[in-house]
Amino acid sequence: MSGIINVFFATMKGSKYSAQLKEGYSVEDIKKIVQEKFGSTNYRLVVNGQEIQDNDPVKFAELKKSIKNSTTIYVCQRMDGGSGLVDIDSHKATILVDLQDELRKIPTQQTNSKCMICTEEKKCIKFCCSSIICKECFPNYFANYDYKIICLTCNKTVSPEKVFVTSQFIQSLLQLDETTLMARNIDFQICTCGAFSINSTMYAKQKCDNCQRWLCFFCNADWNETEKKMRNETYTCR
Ligand SMILES: [Zn+2]
Ligand SMILES: [Zn+2]
Ligand SMILES: [Zn+2]
Ligand SMILES: [Zn+2]
């Protein structure tokens, strides 16, 4: 159907709701959906690493261009304490574990060729123009390139579905991209309980509205002033 954009709204615990936006929609239309689905508009809305703001029509018009079918709009807690954290490191750890399974499924070349990393003759994975990497070297290579597939010959970034086969694994990588982008662009975090939230003050000591945990926003640790000597500073607890 033309004129309709099917989007997702993601909130606490990562649950997703689908919704439709009619072409020419405004910030108000988005807020209406948020009101309907979440019972309040007291949230900050984030899409593609940018916050949706209703006081800047030019920026919103620009942002609208990035809202396409199956785009996810994140519904974040609005708190003046701010809270939560992007647990990117544990996401990466999960990916490395899943990568072991994934590597068993990726087809290799039929005959031996020289791995560009360990230089041994093995049945390797070949991708892009001429990157040839064996399955033993692949995990380290992948982690070193920050979970991206970069061609060792032409330096191009190869999209994950060109190399990996399991859609869940590919999805997980795309999600990591999205989360990394957000963490970089705004004070947006995800608590270990899964709640999205934003730190408005940038002080370290924050409480998650969802699980009530006190934590350091920046290093992901439970708040502890006595043993760990954590201090409530901006951008750090040390
Ligand atoms: Zn190798
Ligand atoms: Zn290449
Ligand atoms: Zn929490
Ligand atoms: Zn800290």
mmCIF file of C-alpha atoms and ligand atoms in Angstrom:
data_model
loop_
_atom_site.group_PDB
_atom_site.id
_atom_site.type_symbol
_atom_site.label_atom_id
_atom_site.label_comp_id
_atom_site.label_asym_id
_atom_site.label_seq_id
_atom_site.Cartn_x
_atom_site.Cartn_y
_atom_site.Cartn_z
ATOM 1 C CA MET A 1 0.000 0.000 0.000
ATOM 2 C CA SER A 2 1.447 3.364 -0.894
ATOM 3 C CA GLY A 3 1.319 6.333 1.426
ATOM 4 C CA ILE A 4 1.610 4.128 4.501
ATOM 5 C CA ILE A 5 4.822 3.487 6.400
ATOM 6 C CA ASN A 6 4.908 0.471 8.681
ATOM 7 C CA VAL A 7 7.132 1.207 11.657
ATOM 8 C CA PHE A 8 7.916 -0.367 15.014
ATOM 9 C CA PHE A 9 7.878 1.198 18.427
ATOM 10 C CA ALA A 10 10.288 -0.495 20.827
ATOM 11 C CA THR A 11 10.196 0.022 24.535
ATOM 12 C CA MET A 12 10.979 -1.597 27.888
ATOM 13 C CA LYS A 13 12.461 -5.079 27.703
ATOM 14 C CA GLY A 14 12.886 -4.656 23.968
ATOM 15 C CA SER A 15 9.289 -5.487 23.105
ATOM 16 C CA LYS A 16 8.151 -4.157 19.760
ATOM 17 C CA TYR A 17 4.818 -2.803 18.627
ATOM 18 C CA SER A 18 4.015 -2.237 14.990
ATOM 19 C CA ALA A 19 2.169 0.865 13.866
ATOM 20 C CA GLN A 20 1.383 2.703 10.683
ATOM 21 C CA LEU A 21 2.248 6.255 9.761
ATOM 22 C CA LYS A 22 0.403 7.949 6.936
ATOM 23 C CA GLU A 23 2.485 9.941 4.511
ATOM 24 C CA GLY A 24 2.734 13.564 5.608
ATOM 25 C CA TYR A 25 2.605 12.566 9.274
ATOM 26 C CA SER A 26 3.717 15.005 11.962
ATOM 27 C CA VAL A 27 5.397 14.674 15.349
ATOM 28 C CA GLU A 28 1.881 14.900 16.791
ATOM 29 C CA ASP A 29 0.825 11.800 14.856
ATOM 30 C CA ILE A 30 3.762 9.883 16.307
ATOM 31 C CA LYS A 31 2.899 11.110 19.794
ATOM 32 C CA LYS A 32 -0.704 10.012 19.276
ATOM 33 C CA ILE A 33 0.487 6.462 18.630
ATOM 34 C CA VAL A 34 2.764 6.594 21.678
ATOM 35 C CA GLN A 35 -0.172 7.823 23.776
ATOM 36 C CA GLU A 36 -2.353 4.970 22.498
ATOM 37 C CA LYS A 37 0.229 2.229 22.981
ATOM 38 C CA PHE A 38 1.991 3.406 26.112
ATOM 39 C CA GLY A 39 -0.640 5.508 27.861
ATOM 40 C CA SER A 40 1.502 8.625 28.039
ATOM 41 C CA THR A 41 3.522 10.935 25.847
ATOM 42 C CA ASN A 42 6.079 11.600 28.529
ATOM 43 C CA TYR A 43 8.812 9.786 26.646
ATOM 44 C CA ARG A 44 11.743 10.722 24.531
ATOM 45 C CA LEU A 45 11.548 9.206 21.086
ATOM 46 C CA VAL A 46 14.668 8.132 19.300
ATOM 47 C CA VAL A 47 15.027 6.997 15.731
ATOM 48 C CA ASN A 48 18.233 6.102 13.915
ATOM 49 C CA GLY A 49 20.255 7.554 16.770
ATOM 50 C CA GLN A 50 18.464 10.909 16.720
ATOM 51 C CA GLU A 51 15.845 12.236 19.055
ATOM 52 C CA ILE A 52 12.497 13.238 17.570
ATOM 53 C CA GLN A 53 11.814 16.792 18.694
ATOM 54 C CA ASP A 54 8.744 18.834 17.945
ATOM 55 C CA ASN A 55 10.402 22.225 18.292
ATOM 56 C CA ASP A 56 12.557 21.853 15.204
ATOM 57 C CA PRO A 57 10.529 21.263 12.010
ATOM 58 C CA VAL A 58 13.592 21.353 9.762
ATOM 59 C CA LYS A 59 15.332 18.638 11.744
ATOM 60 C CA PHE A 60 12.160 16.585 11.862
ATOM 61 C CA ALA A 61 11.754 16.837 8.093
ATOM 62 C CA GLU A 62 15.315 15.572 7.760
ATOM 63 C CA LEU A 63 14.677 12.774 10.257
ATOM 64 C CA LYS A 64 11.534 11.723 8.391
ATOM 65 C CA LYS A 65 13.658 10.754 5.416
ATOM 66 C CA SER A 66 15.282 8.071 7.565
ATOM 67 C CA ILE A 67 11.942 6.655 8.707
ATOM 68 C CA LYS A 68 11.096 3.875 6.302
ATOM 69 C CA ASN A 69 9.190 0.619 6.399
ATOM 70 C CA SER A 70 10.264 -1.466 9.421
ATOM 71 C CA THR A 71 12.215 1.400 10.995
ATOM 72 C CA THR A 72 12.219 1.165 14.796
ATOM 73 C CA ILE A 73 11.329 4.177 16.907
ATOM 74 C CA TYR A 74 12.661 3.799 20.448
ATOM 75 C CA VAL A 75 10.479 4.922 23.302
ATOM 76 C CA CYS A 76 12.768 5.986 26.146
ATOM 77 C CA GLN A 77 12.145 6.782 29.762
ATOM 78 C CA ARG A 78 12.260 10.496 30.407
ATOM 79 C CA MET A 79 13.981 11.041 33.715
ATOM 80 C CA ASP A 80 15.954 13.911 35.097
ATOM 81 C CA GLY A 81 18.187 11.518 36.940
ATOM 82 C CA GLY A 82 18.634 9.498 33.830
ATOM 83 C CA SER A 83 19.613 5.884 34.127
ATOM 84 C CA GLY A 84 20.478 2.686 32.454
ATOM 85 C CA LEU A 85 23.269 1.743 30.157
ATOM 86 C CA VAL A 86 23.936 0.383 26.772
ATOM 87 C CA ASP A 87 25.251 -3.044 27.467
ATOM 88 C CA ILE A 88 27.187 -3.170 24.243
ATOM 89 C CA ASP A 89 29.978 -5.275 25.688
ATOM 90 C CA SER A 90 27.746 -8.150 26.695
ATOM 91 C CA HIS A 91 26.004 -7.966 23.334
ATOM 92 C CA LYS A 92 29.394 -8.336 21.666
ATOM 93 C CA ALA A 93 30.263 -11.258 23.923
ATOM 94 C CA THR A 94 27.038 -12.983 22.887
ATOM 95 C CA ILE A 95 27.855 -12.409 19.251
ATOM 96 C CA LEU A 96 31.251 -14.067 19.665
ATOM 97 C CA VAL A 97 29.607 -17.118 21.213
ATOM 98 C CA ASP A 98 26.994 -17.297 18.453
ATOM 99 C CA LEU A 99 29.731 -16.815 15.880
ATOM 100 C CA GLN A 100 31.093 -20.269 16.725
ATOM 101 C CA ASP A 101 27.805 -21.835 15.612
ATOM 102 C CA GLU A 102 27.582 -19.538 12.658
ATOM 103 C CA LEU A 103 31.052 -20.466 11.427
ATOM 104 C CA ARG A 104 29.960 -24.097 11.156
ATOM 105 C CA LYS A 105 27.255 -23.024 8.728
ATOM 106 C CA ILE A 106 29.253 -20.684 6.519
ATOM 107 C CA PRO A 107 30.396 -22.387 3.334
ATOM 108 C CA THR A 108 34.136 -22.446 2.723
ATOM 109 C CA GLN A 109 36.014 -22.756 -0.526
ATOM 110 C CA GLN A 110 36.142 -26.277 -1.970
ATOM 111 C CA THR A 111 39.916 -26.373 -2.143
ATOM 112 C CA ASN A 112 42.705 -25.170 0.105
ATOM 113 C CA SER A 113 43.974 -21.649 -0.191
ATOM 114 C CA LYS A 114 46.267 -19.473 1.846
ATOM 115 C CA CYS A 115 44.583 -17.717 4.788
ATOM 116 C CA MET A 116 45.491 -14.032 4.624
ATOM 117 C CA ILE A 117 45.956 -13.929 8.387
ATOM 118 C CA CYS A 118 47.736 -17.114 9.504
ATOM 119 C CA THR A 119 49.050 -17.855 5.975
ATOM 120 C CA GLU A 120 48.282 -21.561 6.365
ATOM 121 C CA GLU A 121 46.808 -23.537 3.488
ATOM 122 C CA LYS A 122 43.237 -24.315 4.507
ATOM 123 C CA LYS A 123 39.679 -24.383 3.292
ATOM 124 C CA CYS A 124 38.878 -20.726 3.866
ATOM 125 C CA ILE A 125 35.944 -18.347 3.804
ATOM 126 C CA LYS A 126 36.167 -16.084 0.788
ATOM 127 C CA PHE A 127 34.289 -12.795 0.595
ATOM 128 C CA CYS A 128 34.265 -9.484 -1.240
ATOM 129 C CA CYS A 129 36.841 -9.225 -4.036
ATOM 130 C CA SER A 130 39.500 -11.477 -2.552
ATOM 131 C CA SER A 131 39.461 -11.684 1.232
ATOM 132 C CA ILE A 132 40.414 -15.219 2.247
ATOM 133 C CA ILE A 133 40.265 -16.055 5.942
ATOM 134 C CA CYS A 134 40.197 -19.441 7.654
ATOM 135 C CA LYS A 135 37.577 -20.289 10.257
ATOM 136 C CA GLU A 136 40.153 -20.329 13.050
ATOM 137 C CA CYS A 137 41.270 -16.781 12.293
ATOM 138 C CA PHE A 138 37.827 -15.389 11.606
ATOM 139 C CA PRO A 139 36.629 -14.634 15.188
ATOM 140 C CA ASN A 140 39.715 -12.572 16.041
ATOM 141 C CA TYR A 141 39.593 -10.787 12.732
ATOM 142 C CA PHE A 142 35.904 -10.008 13.246
ATOM 143 C CA ALA A 143 36.390 -8.688 16.792
ATOM 144 C CA ASN A 144 39.413 -6.626 15.731
ATOM 145 C CA TYR A 145 37.358 -4.908 13.064
ATOM 146 C CA ASP A 146 34.715 -4.078 15.659
ATOM 147 C CA TYR A 147 32.239 -6.727 14.515
ATOM 148 C CA LYS A 148 32.253 -5.594 10.934
ATOM 149 C CA ILE A 149 33.350 -7.484 7.871
ATOM 150 C CA ILE A 150 35.973 -5.361 6.198
ATOM 151 C CA CYS A 151 37.641 -6.640 3.049
ATOM 152 C CA LEU A 152 41.364 -7.097 3.642
ATOM 153 C CA THR A 153 42.067 -6.270 0.022
ATOM 154 C CA CYS A 154 39.849 -3.362 -0.975
ATOM 155 C CA ASN A 155 38.882 -2.152 2.516
ATOM 156 C CA LYS A 156 35.169 -2.139 1.720
ATOM 157 C CA THR A 157 32.606 -2.983 4.392
ATOM 158 C CA VAL A 158 30.712 -6.106 3.424
ATOM 159 C CA SER A 159 27.132 -6.370 4.669
ATOM 160 C CA PRO A 160 26.688 -9.273 7.113
ATOM 161 C CA GLU A 161 24.137 -11.151 5.008
ATOM 162 C CA LYS A 162 26.756 -11.553 2.281
ATOM 163 C CA VAL A 163 28.863 -13.724 4.594
ATOM 164 C CA PHE A 164 26.629 -15.015 7.381
ATOM 165 C CA VAL A 165 23.655 -17.289 6.839
ATOM 166 C CA THR A 166 21.481 -17.347 9.964
ATOM 167 C CA SER A 167 18.966 -14.512 9.918
ATOM 168 C CA GLN A 168 18.863 -14.291 13.711
ATOM 169 C CA PHE A 169 22.620 -13.836 13.831
ATOM 170 C CA ILE A 170 22.524 -11.202 11.092
ATOM 171 C CA GLN A 171 19.712 -9.440 12.939
ATOM 172 C CA SER A 172 21.786 -9.411 16.100
ATOM 173 C CA LEU A 173 24.659 -7.732 14.241
ATOM 174 C CA LEU A 174 22.369 -5.099 12.767
ATOM 175 C CA GLN A 175 20.988 -4.452 16.225
ATOM 176 C CA LEU A 176 24.508 -3.986 17.563
ATOM 177 C CA ASP A 177 25.087 -1.396 14.837
ATOM 178 C CA GLU A 178 21.940 0.426 15.778
ATOM 179 C CA THR A 179 22.721 0.412 19.487
ATOM 180 C CA THR A 180 26.294 1.540 18.915
ATOM 181 C CA LEU A 181 25.059 4.395 16.757
ATOM 182 C CA MET A 182 22.667 5.505 19.455
ATOM 183 C CA ALA A 183 25.190 5.290 22.243
ATOM 184 C CA ARG A 184 27.482 7.492 20.220
ATOM 185 C CA ASN A 185 24.949 10.111 19.263
ATOM 186 C CA ILE A 186 22.975 10.637 22.389
ATOM 187 C CA ASP A 187 22.892 10.020 26.087
ATOM 188 C CA PHE A 188 20.796 6.939 25.417
ATOM 189 C CA GLN A 189 21.267 3.762 27.379
ATOM 190 C CA ILE A 190 19.718 0.370 27.978
ATOM 191 C CA CYS A 191 19.690 -0.980 31.529
ATOM 192 C CA THR A 192 20.544 -4.605 32.246
ATOM 193 C CA CYS A 193 16.804 -5.030 32.870
ATOM 194 C CA GLY A 194 16.206 -4.033 29.250
ATOM 195 C CA ALA A 195 14.687 -0.616 29.874
ATOM 196 C CA PHE A 196 15.589 2.202 27.524
ATOM 197 C CA SER A 197 16.401 5.491 29.147
ATOM 198 C CA ILE A 198 18.189 8.757 28.719
ATOM 199 C CA ASN A 199 20.556 10.542 31.066
ATOM 200 C CA SER A 200 19.585 14.204 31.134
ATOM 201 C CA THR A 201 22.092 15.388 33.691
ATOM 202 C CA MET A 202 25.138 13.306 32.730
ATOM 203 C CA TYR A 203 25.889 12.643 36.372
ATOM 204 C CA ALA A 204 27.136 9.132 37.019
ATOM 205 C CA LYS A 205 24.788 8.083 39.808
ATOM 206 C CA GLN A 206 21.459 7.173 38.283
ATOM 207 C CA LYS A 207 18.491 4.998 39.059
ATOM 208 C CA CYS A 208 16.689 2.859 36.530
ATOM 209 C CA ASP A 209 12.989 3.679 36.582
ATOM 210 C CA ASN A 210 12.101 0.184 35.562
ATOM 211 C CA CYS A 211 14.116 -2.083 37.877
ATOM 212 C CA GLN A 212 14.939 0.558 40.527
ATOM 213 C CA ARG A 213 18.621 -0.299 40.362
ATOM 214 C CA TRP A 214 21.113 2.416 41.312
ATOM 215 C CA LEU A 215 24.039 2.322 38.967
ATOM 216 C CA CYS A 216 26.853 4.232 37.362
ATOM 217 C CA PHE A 217 25.493 5.333 33.987
ATOM 218 C CA PHE A 218 28.900 5.188 32.393
ATOM 219 C CA CYS A 219 30.536 1.983 33.592
ATOM 220 C CA ASN A 220 27.508 -0.225 34.122
ATOM 221 C CA ALA A 221 28.303 -1.089 37.742
ATOM 222 C CA ASP A 222 25.841 -1.200 40.617
ATOM 223 C CA TRP A 223 26.270 1.987 42.612
ATOM 224 C CA ASN A 224 28.650 1.493 45.544
ATOM 225 C CA GLU A 225 30.207 4.387 47.409
ATOM 226 C CA THR A 226 31.690 2.506 50.346
ATOM 227 C CA GLU A 227 33.723 -0.366 48.899
ATOM 228 C CA LYS A 228 34.204 0.836 45.348
ATOM 229 C CA LYS A 229 34.526 4.512 46.306
ATOM 230 C CA MET A 230 32.329 5.574 43.398
ATOM 231 C CA ARG A 231 31.744 9.307 43.159
ATOM 232 C CA ASN A 232 28.858 11.096 41.536
ATOM 233 C CA GLU A 233 30.720 13.146 38.937
ATOM 234 C CA THR A 234 29.644 14.104 35.439
ATOM 235 C CA TYR A 235 30.684 11.515 32.839
ATOM 236 C CA THR A 236 32.475 9.356 35.388
ATOM 237 C CA CYS A 237 32.207 7.724 38.802
ATOM 238 C CA ARG A 238 35.938 7.971 39.529
HETATM 239 ZN ZN ZN B 1 43.948 -18.383 9.260
HETATM 240 ZN ZN ZN B 2 37.150 -6.361 -1.451
HETATM 241 ZN ZN ZN B 3 16.783 -1.355 34.951
HETATM 242 ZN ZN ZN B 4 31.349 4.351 36.594
#
